[in-house]
Short mmCIF file of C-alpha atoms in Angstrom, two decimals:
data_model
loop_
_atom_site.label_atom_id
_atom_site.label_comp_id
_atom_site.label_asym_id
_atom_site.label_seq_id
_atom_site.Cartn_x
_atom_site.Cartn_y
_atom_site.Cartn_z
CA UNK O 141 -7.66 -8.66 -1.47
CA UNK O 142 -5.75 -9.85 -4.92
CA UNK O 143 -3.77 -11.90 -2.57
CA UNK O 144 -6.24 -13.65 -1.14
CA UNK O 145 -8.38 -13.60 -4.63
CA UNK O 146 -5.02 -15.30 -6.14
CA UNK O 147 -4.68 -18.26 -3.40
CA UNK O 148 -8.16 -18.91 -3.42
CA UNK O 149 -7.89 -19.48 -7.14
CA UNK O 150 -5.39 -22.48 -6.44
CA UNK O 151 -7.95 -23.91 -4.06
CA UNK O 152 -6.45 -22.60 -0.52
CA UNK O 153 -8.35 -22.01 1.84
CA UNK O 154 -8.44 -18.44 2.74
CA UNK O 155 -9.48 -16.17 5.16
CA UNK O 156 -9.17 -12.53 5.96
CA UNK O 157 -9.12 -10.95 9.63
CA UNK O 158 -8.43 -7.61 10.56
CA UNK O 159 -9.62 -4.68 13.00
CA UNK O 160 -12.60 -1.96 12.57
CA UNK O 161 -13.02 1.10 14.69
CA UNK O 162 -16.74 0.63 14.40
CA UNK O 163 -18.85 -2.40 15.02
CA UNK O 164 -17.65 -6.31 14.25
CA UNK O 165 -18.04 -7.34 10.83
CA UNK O 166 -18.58 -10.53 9.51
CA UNK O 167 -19.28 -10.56 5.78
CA UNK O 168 -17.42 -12.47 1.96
CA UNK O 169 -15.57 -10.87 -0.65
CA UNK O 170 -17.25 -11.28 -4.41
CA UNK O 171 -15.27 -14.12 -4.89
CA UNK O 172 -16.28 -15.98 -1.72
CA UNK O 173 -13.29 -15.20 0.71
CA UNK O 174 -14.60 -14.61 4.52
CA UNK O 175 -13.84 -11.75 5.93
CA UNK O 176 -13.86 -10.35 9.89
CA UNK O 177 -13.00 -7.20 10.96
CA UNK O 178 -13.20 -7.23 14.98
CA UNK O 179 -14.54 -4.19 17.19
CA UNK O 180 -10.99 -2.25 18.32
CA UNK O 181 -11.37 -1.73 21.99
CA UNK O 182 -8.75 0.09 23.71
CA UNK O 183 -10.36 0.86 26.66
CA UNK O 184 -7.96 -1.35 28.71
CA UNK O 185 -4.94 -0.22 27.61
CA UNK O 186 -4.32 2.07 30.54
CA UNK O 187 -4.87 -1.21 33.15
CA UNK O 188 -2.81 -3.19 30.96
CA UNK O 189 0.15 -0.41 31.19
CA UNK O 190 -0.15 -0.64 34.77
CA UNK O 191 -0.09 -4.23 35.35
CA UNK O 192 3.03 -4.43 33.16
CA UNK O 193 4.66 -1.48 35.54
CA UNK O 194 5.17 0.25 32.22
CA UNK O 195 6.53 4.03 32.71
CA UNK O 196 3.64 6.53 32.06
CA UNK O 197 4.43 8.64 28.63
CA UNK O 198 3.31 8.08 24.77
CA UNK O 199 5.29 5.57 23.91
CA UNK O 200 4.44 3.17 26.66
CA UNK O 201 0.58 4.41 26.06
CA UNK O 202 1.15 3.21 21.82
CA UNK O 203 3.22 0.05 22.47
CA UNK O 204 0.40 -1.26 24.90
CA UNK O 205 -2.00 0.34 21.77
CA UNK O 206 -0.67 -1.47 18.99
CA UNK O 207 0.09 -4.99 20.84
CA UNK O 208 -3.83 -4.93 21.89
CA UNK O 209 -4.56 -4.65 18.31
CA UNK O 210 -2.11 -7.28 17.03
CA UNK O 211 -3.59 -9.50 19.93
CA UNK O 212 -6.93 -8.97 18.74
CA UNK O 213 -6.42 -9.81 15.51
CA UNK O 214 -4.41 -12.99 16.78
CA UNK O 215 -7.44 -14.34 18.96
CA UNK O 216 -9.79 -14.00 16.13
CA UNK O 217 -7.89 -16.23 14.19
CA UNK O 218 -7.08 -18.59 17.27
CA UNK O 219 -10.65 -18.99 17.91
CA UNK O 220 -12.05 -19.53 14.30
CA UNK O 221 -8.75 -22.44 12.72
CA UNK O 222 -5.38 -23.20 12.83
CA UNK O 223 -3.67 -21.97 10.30
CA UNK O 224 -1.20 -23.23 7.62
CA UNK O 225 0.59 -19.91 7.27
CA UNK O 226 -0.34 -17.04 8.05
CA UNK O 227 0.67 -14.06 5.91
CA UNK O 228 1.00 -10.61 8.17
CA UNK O 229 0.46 -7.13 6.84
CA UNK O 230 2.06 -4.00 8.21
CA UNK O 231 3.60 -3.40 11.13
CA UNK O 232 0.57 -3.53 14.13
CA UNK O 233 -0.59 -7.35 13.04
CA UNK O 234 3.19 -7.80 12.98
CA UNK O 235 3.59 -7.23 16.87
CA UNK O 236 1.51 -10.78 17.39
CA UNK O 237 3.78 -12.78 15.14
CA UNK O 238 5.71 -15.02 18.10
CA UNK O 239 1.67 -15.69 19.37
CA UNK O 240 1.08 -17.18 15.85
CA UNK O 241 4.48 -19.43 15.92
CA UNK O 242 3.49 -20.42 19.54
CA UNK O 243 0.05 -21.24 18.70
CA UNK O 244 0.25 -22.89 15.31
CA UNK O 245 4.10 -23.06 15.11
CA UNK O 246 3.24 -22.75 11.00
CA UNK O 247 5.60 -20.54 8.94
CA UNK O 248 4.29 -16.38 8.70
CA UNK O 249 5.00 -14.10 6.18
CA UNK O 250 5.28 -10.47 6.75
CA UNK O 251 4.15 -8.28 4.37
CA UNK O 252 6.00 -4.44 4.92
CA UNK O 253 4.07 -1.93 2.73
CA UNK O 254 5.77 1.06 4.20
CA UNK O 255 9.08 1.75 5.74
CA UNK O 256 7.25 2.44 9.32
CA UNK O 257 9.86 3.86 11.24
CA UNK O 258 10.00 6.58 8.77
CA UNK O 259 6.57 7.68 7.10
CA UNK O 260 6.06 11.08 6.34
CA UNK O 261 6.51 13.40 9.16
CA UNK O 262 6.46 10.58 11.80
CA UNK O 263 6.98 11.80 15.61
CA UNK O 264 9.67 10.52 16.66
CA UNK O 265 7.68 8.26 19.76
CA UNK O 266 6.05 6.64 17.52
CA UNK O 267 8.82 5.80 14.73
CA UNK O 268 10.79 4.45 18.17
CA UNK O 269 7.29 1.61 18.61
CA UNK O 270 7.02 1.04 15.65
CA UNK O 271 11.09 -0.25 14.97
CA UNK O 272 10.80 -1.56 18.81
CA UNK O 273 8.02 -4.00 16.67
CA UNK O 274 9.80 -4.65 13.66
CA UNK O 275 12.87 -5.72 15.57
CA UNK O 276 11.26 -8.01 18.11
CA UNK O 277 9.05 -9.67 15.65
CA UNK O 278 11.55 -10.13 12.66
CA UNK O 279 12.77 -13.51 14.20
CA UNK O 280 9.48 -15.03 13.78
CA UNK O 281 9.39 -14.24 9.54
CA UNK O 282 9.72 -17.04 7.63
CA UNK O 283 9.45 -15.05 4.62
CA UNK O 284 9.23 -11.26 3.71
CA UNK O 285 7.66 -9.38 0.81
CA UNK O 286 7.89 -5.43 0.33
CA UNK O 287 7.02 -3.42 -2.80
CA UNK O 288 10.27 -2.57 -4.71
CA UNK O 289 14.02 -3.32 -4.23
CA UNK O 290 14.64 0.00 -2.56
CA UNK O 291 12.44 -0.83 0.33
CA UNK O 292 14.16 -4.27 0.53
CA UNK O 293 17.71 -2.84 0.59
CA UNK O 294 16.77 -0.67 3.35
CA UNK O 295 15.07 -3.75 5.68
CA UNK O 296 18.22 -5.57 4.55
CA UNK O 297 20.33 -3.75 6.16
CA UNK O 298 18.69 -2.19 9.04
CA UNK O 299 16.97 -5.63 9.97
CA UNK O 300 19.67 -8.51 9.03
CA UNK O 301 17.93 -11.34 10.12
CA UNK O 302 14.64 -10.77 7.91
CA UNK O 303 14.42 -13.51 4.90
CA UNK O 304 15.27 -12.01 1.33
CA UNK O 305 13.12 -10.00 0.14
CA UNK O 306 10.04 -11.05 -2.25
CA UNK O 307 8.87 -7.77 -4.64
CA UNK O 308 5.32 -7.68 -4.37
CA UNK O 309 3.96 -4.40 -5.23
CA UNK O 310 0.28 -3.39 -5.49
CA UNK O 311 -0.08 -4.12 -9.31
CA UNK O 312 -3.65 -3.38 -11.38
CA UNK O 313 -5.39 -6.72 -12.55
CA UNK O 314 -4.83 -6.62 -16.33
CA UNK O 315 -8.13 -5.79 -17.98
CA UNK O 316 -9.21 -4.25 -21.31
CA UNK O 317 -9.41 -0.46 -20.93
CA UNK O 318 -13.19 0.69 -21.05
CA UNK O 319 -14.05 3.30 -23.25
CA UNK O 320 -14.22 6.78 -21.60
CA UNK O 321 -17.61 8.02 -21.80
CA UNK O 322 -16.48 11.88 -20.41
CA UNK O 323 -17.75 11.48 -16.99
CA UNK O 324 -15.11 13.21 -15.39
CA UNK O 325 -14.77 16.15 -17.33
CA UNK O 326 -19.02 16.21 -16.91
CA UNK O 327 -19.15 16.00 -13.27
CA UNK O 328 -16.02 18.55 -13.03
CA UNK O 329 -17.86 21.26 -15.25
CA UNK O 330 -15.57 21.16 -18.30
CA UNK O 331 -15.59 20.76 -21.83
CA UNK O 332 -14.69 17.39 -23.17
CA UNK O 333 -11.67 19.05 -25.12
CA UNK O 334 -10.17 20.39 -21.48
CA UNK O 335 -6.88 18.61 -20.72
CA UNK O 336 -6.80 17.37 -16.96
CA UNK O 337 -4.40 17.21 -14.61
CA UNK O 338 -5.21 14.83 -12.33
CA UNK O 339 -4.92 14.32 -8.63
CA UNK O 340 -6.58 11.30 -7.64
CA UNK O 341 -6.82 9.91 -3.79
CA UNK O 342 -6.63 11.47 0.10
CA UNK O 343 -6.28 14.93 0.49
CA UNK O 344 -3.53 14.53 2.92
CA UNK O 345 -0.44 16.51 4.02
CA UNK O 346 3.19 16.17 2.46
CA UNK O 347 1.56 14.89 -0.94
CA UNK O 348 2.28 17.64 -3.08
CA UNK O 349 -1.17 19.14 -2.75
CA UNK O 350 -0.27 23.29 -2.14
CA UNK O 351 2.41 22.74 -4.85
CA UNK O 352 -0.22 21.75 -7.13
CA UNK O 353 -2.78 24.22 -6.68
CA UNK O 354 0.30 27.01 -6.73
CA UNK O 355 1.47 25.62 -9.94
CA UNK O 356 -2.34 26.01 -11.36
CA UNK O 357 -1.74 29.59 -11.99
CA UNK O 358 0.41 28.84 -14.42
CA UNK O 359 -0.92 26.62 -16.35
CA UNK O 360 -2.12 27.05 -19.69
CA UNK O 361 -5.99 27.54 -20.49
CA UNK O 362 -5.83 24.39 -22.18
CA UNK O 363 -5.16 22.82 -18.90
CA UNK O 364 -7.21 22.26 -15.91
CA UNK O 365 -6.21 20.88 -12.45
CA UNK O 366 -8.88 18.11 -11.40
CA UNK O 367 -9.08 16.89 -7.82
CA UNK O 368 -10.67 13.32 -7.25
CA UNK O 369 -10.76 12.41 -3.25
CA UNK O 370 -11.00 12.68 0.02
CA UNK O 371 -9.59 14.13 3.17
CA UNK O 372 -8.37 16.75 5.62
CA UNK O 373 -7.06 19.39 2.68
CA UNK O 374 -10.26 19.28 0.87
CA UNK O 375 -10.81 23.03 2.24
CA UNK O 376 -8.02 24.44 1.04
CA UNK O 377 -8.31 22.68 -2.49
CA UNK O 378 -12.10 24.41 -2.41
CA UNK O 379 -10.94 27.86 -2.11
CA UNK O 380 -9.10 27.55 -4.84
CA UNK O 381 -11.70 25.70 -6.98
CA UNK O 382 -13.93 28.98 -5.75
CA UNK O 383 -11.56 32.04 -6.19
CA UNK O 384 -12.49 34.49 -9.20
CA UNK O 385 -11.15 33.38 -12.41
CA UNK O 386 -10.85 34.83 -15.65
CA UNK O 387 -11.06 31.79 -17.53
CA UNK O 388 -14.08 31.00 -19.60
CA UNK O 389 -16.55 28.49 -19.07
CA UNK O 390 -15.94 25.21 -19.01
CA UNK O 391 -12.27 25.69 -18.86
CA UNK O 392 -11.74 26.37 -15.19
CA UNK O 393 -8.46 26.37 -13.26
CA UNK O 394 -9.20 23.86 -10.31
CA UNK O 395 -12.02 21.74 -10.03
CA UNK O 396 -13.32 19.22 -7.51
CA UNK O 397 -15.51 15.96 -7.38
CA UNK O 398 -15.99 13.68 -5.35
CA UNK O 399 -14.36 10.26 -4.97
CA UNK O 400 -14.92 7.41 -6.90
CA UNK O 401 -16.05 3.70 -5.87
CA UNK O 402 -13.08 1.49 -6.16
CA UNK O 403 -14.30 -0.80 -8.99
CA UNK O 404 -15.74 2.76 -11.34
CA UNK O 405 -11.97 3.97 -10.43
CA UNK O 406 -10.40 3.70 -14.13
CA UNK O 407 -13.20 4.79 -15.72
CA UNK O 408 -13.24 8.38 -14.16
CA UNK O 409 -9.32 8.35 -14.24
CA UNK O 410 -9.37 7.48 -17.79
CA UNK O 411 -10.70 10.99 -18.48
CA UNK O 412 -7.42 12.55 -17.07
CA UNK O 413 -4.43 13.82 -19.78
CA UNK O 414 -2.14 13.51 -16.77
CA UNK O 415 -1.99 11.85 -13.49
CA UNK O 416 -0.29 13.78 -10.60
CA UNK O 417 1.87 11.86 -7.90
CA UNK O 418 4.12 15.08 -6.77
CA UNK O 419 4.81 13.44 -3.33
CA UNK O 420 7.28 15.88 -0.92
CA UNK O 421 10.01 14.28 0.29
CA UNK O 422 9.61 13.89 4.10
CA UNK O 423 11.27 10.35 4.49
CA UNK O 424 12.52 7.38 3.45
CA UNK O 425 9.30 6.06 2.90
CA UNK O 426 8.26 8.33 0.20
CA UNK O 427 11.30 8.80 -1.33
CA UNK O 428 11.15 4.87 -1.95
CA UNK O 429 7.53 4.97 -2.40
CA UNK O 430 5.72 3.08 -4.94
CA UNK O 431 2.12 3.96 -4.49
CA UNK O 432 -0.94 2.32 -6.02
CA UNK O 433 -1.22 5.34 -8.91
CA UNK O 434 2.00 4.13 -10.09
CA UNK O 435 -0.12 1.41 -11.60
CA UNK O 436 -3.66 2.98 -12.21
CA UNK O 437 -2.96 5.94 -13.73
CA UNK O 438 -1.18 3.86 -16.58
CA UNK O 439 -3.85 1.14 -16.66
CA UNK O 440 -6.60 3.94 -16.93
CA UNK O 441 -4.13 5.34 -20.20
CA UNK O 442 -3.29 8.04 -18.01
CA UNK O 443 0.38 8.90 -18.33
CA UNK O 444 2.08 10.81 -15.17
CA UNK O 445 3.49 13.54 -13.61
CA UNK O 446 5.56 12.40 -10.70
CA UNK O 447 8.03 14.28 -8.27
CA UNK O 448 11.59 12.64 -8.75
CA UNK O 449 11.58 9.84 -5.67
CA UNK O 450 14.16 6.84 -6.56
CA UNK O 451 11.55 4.54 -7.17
CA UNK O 452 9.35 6.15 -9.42
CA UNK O 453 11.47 8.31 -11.16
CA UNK O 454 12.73 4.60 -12.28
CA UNK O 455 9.85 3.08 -13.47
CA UNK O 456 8.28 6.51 -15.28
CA UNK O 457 11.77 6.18 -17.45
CA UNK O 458 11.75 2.77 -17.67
CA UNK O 459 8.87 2.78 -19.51
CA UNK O 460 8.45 5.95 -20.74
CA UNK O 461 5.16 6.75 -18.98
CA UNK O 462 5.38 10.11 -17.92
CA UNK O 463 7.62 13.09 -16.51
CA UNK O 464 9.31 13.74 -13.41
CA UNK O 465 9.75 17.02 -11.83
CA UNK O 466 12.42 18.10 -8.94
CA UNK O 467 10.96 16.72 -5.68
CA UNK O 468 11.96 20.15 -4.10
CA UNK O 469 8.25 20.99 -5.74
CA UNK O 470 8.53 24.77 -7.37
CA UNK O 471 5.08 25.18 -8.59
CA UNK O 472 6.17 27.01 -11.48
CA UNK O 473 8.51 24.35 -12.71
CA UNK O 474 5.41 22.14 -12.43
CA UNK O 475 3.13 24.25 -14.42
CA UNK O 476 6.37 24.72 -16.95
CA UNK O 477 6.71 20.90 -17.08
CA UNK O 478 2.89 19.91 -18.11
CA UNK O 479 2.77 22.70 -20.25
CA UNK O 480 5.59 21.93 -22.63
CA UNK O 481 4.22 18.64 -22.97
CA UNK O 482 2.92 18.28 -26.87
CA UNK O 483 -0.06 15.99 -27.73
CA UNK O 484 2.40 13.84 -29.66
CA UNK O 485 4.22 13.34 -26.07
CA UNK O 486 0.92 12.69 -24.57
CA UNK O 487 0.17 10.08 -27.34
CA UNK O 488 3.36 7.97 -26.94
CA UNK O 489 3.26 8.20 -23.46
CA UNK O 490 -0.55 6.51 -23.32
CA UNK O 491 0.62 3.60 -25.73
CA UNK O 492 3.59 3.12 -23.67
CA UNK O 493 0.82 3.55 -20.58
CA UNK O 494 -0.11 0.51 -22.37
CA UNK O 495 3.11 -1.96 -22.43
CA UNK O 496 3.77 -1.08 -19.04
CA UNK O 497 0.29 -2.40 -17.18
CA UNK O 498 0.72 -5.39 -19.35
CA UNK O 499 4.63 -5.86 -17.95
CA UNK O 500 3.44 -5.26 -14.58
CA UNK O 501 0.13 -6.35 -13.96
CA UNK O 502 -0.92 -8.10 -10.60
CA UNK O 503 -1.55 -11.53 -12.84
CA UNK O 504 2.57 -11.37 -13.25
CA UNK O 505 3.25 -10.76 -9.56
CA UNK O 506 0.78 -13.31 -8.24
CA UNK O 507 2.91 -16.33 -8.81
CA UNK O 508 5.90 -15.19 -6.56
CA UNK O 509 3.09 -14.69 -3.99
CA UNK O 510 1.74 -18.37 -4.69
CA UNK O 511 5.29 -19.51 -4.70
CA UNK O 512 6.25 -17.96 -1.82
CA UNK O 513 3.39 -19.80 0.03
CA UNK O 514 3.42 -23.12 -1.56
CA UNK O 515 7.31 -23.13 -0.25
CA UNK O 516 6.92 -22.32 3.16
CA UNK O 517 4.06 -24.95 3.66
CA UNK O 518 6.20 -27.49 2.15
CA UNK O 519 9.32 -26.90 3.70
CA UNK O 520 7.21 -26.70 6.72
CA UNK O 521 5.48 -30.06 6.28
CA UNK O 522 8.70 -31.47 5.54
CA UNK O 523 10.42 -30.21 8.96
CA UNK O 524 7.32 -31.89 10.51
CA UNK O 525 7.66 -35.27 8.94
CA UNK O 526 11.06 -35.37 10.05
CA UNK O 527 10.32 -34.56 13.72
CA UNK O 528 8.08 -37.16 13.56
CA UNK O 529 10.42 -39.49 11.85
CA UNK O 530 13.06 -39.02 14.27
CA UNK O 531 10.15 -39.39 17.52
CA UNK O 532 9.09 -42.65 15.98
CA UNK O 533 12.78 -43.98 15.62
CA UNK O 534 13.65 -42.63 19.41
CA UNK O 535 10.32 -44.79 20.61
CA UNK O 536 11.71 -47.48 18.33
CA UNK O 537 14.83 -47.82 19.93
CA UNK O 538 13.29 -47.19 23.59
CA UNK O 539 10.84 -50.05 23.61
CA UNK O 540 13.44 -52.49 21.85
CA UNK O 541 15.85 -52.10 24.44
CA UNK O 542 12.49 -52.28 27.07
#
């Protein structure tokens, strides 16, 4: 959505497509940019298997899955314009790319947010689709952006013939902090002088979530462990949020509320004293990661608390925005780590919170994206008025000697 808010802003034309498991949706973005998300019917894939003589199994049943999907998503787009470029994210819209350079022949950037053959606790079928995509599709890139140079290094050398890598990572938009008008400590029950510890986001597995709420009973009074989300864990995170405590009011160990709309985001998170990102390191892909509360945690003020992966272990000491913890997760080490941390740490770390979101705000990534795009279209225009060049001196030279 920044992307496309960003290219619009230099007068492209732009236009979003993409699947829905419910209904079609046709509908514009605040800023004007159309959107369709297209119905995801599946309910051919086993005819489709079986014209293709595929071998029955999972991984011929998510191949023929994911290709369906890409191909939807290709149609759409066939049926609605042609294209200039057309800029590919993740690996399932990736399986369609040699459609788009048949159709349109006009240069495609893929856009790799995760390293897909190894997310967290990936069967092993599926990892084996999802590299069968990446290395079938690759020749069709013209250009390539991923999040940080780790992720690069790793597509560099497993997938050789992938363009260099653009860094693009999923930067805030730089805007003034808003004032924090207790909301989150409110809604969670606690007094405004509570110190949270934040864990914003899905409740999902192999995100640190049982080392969290196993650290809580260590931490100090002063401290309370705030969960702001969704998702499958959101039962276990309640029984702690409803076991017998012997805290006072106001001051509770765990908490819960519910999740906040995308655009109210830093204004809840704002409350927090410390943002938690204690991902468990189950892959490549999150011990690379670079996840979206790398930047809005710091944007809200919020300084973090991050297991040690490569990547954000970096940035947190680059800019001296928080501590890191050993990704091995020993809950007591966690609650030892946020409670040795002064309010004088706290205070440097939220001015520092400061440089960094104006470093590495989305308005300073936007012009490699721009750049990227205003490249390929040239050098494809270019390679165009050459082919025609070269046809109109061929017909010159034909009807001469004629």
């Amino acid at each position: 959505m920044k992307g496309a808010a960003s290219l619009k802003a230099r007068g492209h034309d732009v236009r979003l497509f993409g699947l829905s498991a419910e209904k079609t949706q046709d509908f514009r973005l605040s800023n004007g940019v159309p959107v369709h998300l297209q119905h995801r019917d599946l309910s051919g894939a086993k005819a489709r298997m079986e014209h293709e003589g595929l071998p029955k199994g999972r991984e011929s049943a998510i191949w023929t899955s994911f290709r369906i999907q890409g191909e939807t998503v290709f149609q759409c787009v066939k049926s609605t314009f042609e294209p200039d470029v057309v800029h590919i994210h993740d690996h399932v819209a990736f399986s369609a790319a040699a459609k788009y350079k048949e159709a349109f022949d006009c240069p495609i950037i893929w856009d790799a947010h995760e390293i897909y053959e190894d997310l967290a606790s990936i069967e092993e079928v599926r990892a084996a689709v999802n590299s069968r995509i990446i290395r079938e599709n690759v020749p069709y890139a013209d250009g390539f952006i991923t999040l940080n140079q780790s992720i690069a290094d790793f597509y560099r050398n497993k997938y050789p013939e992938l363009p260099p890598a653009k860094l693009l990572p999923n930067a805030v938009e730089a805007a003034a902090r808003a004032h924090y008008d207790g909301r989150l400590h409110d809604t969670a029950g606690l007094v405004r002088d509570q110190k949270i510890l934040l864990f914003q986001g899905g409740y999902s597995p192999h995100r640190g979530i049982p080392a969290l709420l196993d650290a809580s009973r260590w931490l100090d009074e002063k401290w309370t462990l705030v969960f702001m989300g969704w998702g499958k864990l959101a039962d276990n995170i309640r029984e702690h949020v409803d076991a017998p405590s012997d805290r006072p009011d106001g001051r509770h160990r765990v908490a819960m509320v519910p999740s906040a709309p995308h655009n109210e985001l830093l204004n809840w998170t704002a409350g927090a004293a410390l943002g938690a990102i204690p991902y468990e390191n189950t892959g490549l892909n999150h011990l690379y990661c670079s996840p979206n509360k790398l930047w809005e945690y710091p944007a809200a003020g919020v300084p973090i608390l991050a297991s040690d992966m490569l990547e954000m272990k970096k940035t947190i000491e680059k800019y001296d925005i928080g501590v890191t913890v050993n990704r091995a997760l020993v809950p007591r080490d966690i609650a030892m780590a946020v409670n040795a941390l002064s309010d004088v740490d706290l205070q440097r770390m939220r001015r520092h919170c400061d440089t960094f979101s104006a470093a590495e705000s989305w308005q300073n990534y936007e012009e490699c994206l721009i750049r990227l795009h205003t490249e390929l279209v040239e050098k494809s225009s270019a390679k165009q008025r050459s082919i025609l060049e070269r046809l109109q001196h061929r017909l010159t030279r034909i009807f001469r000697g004629a």
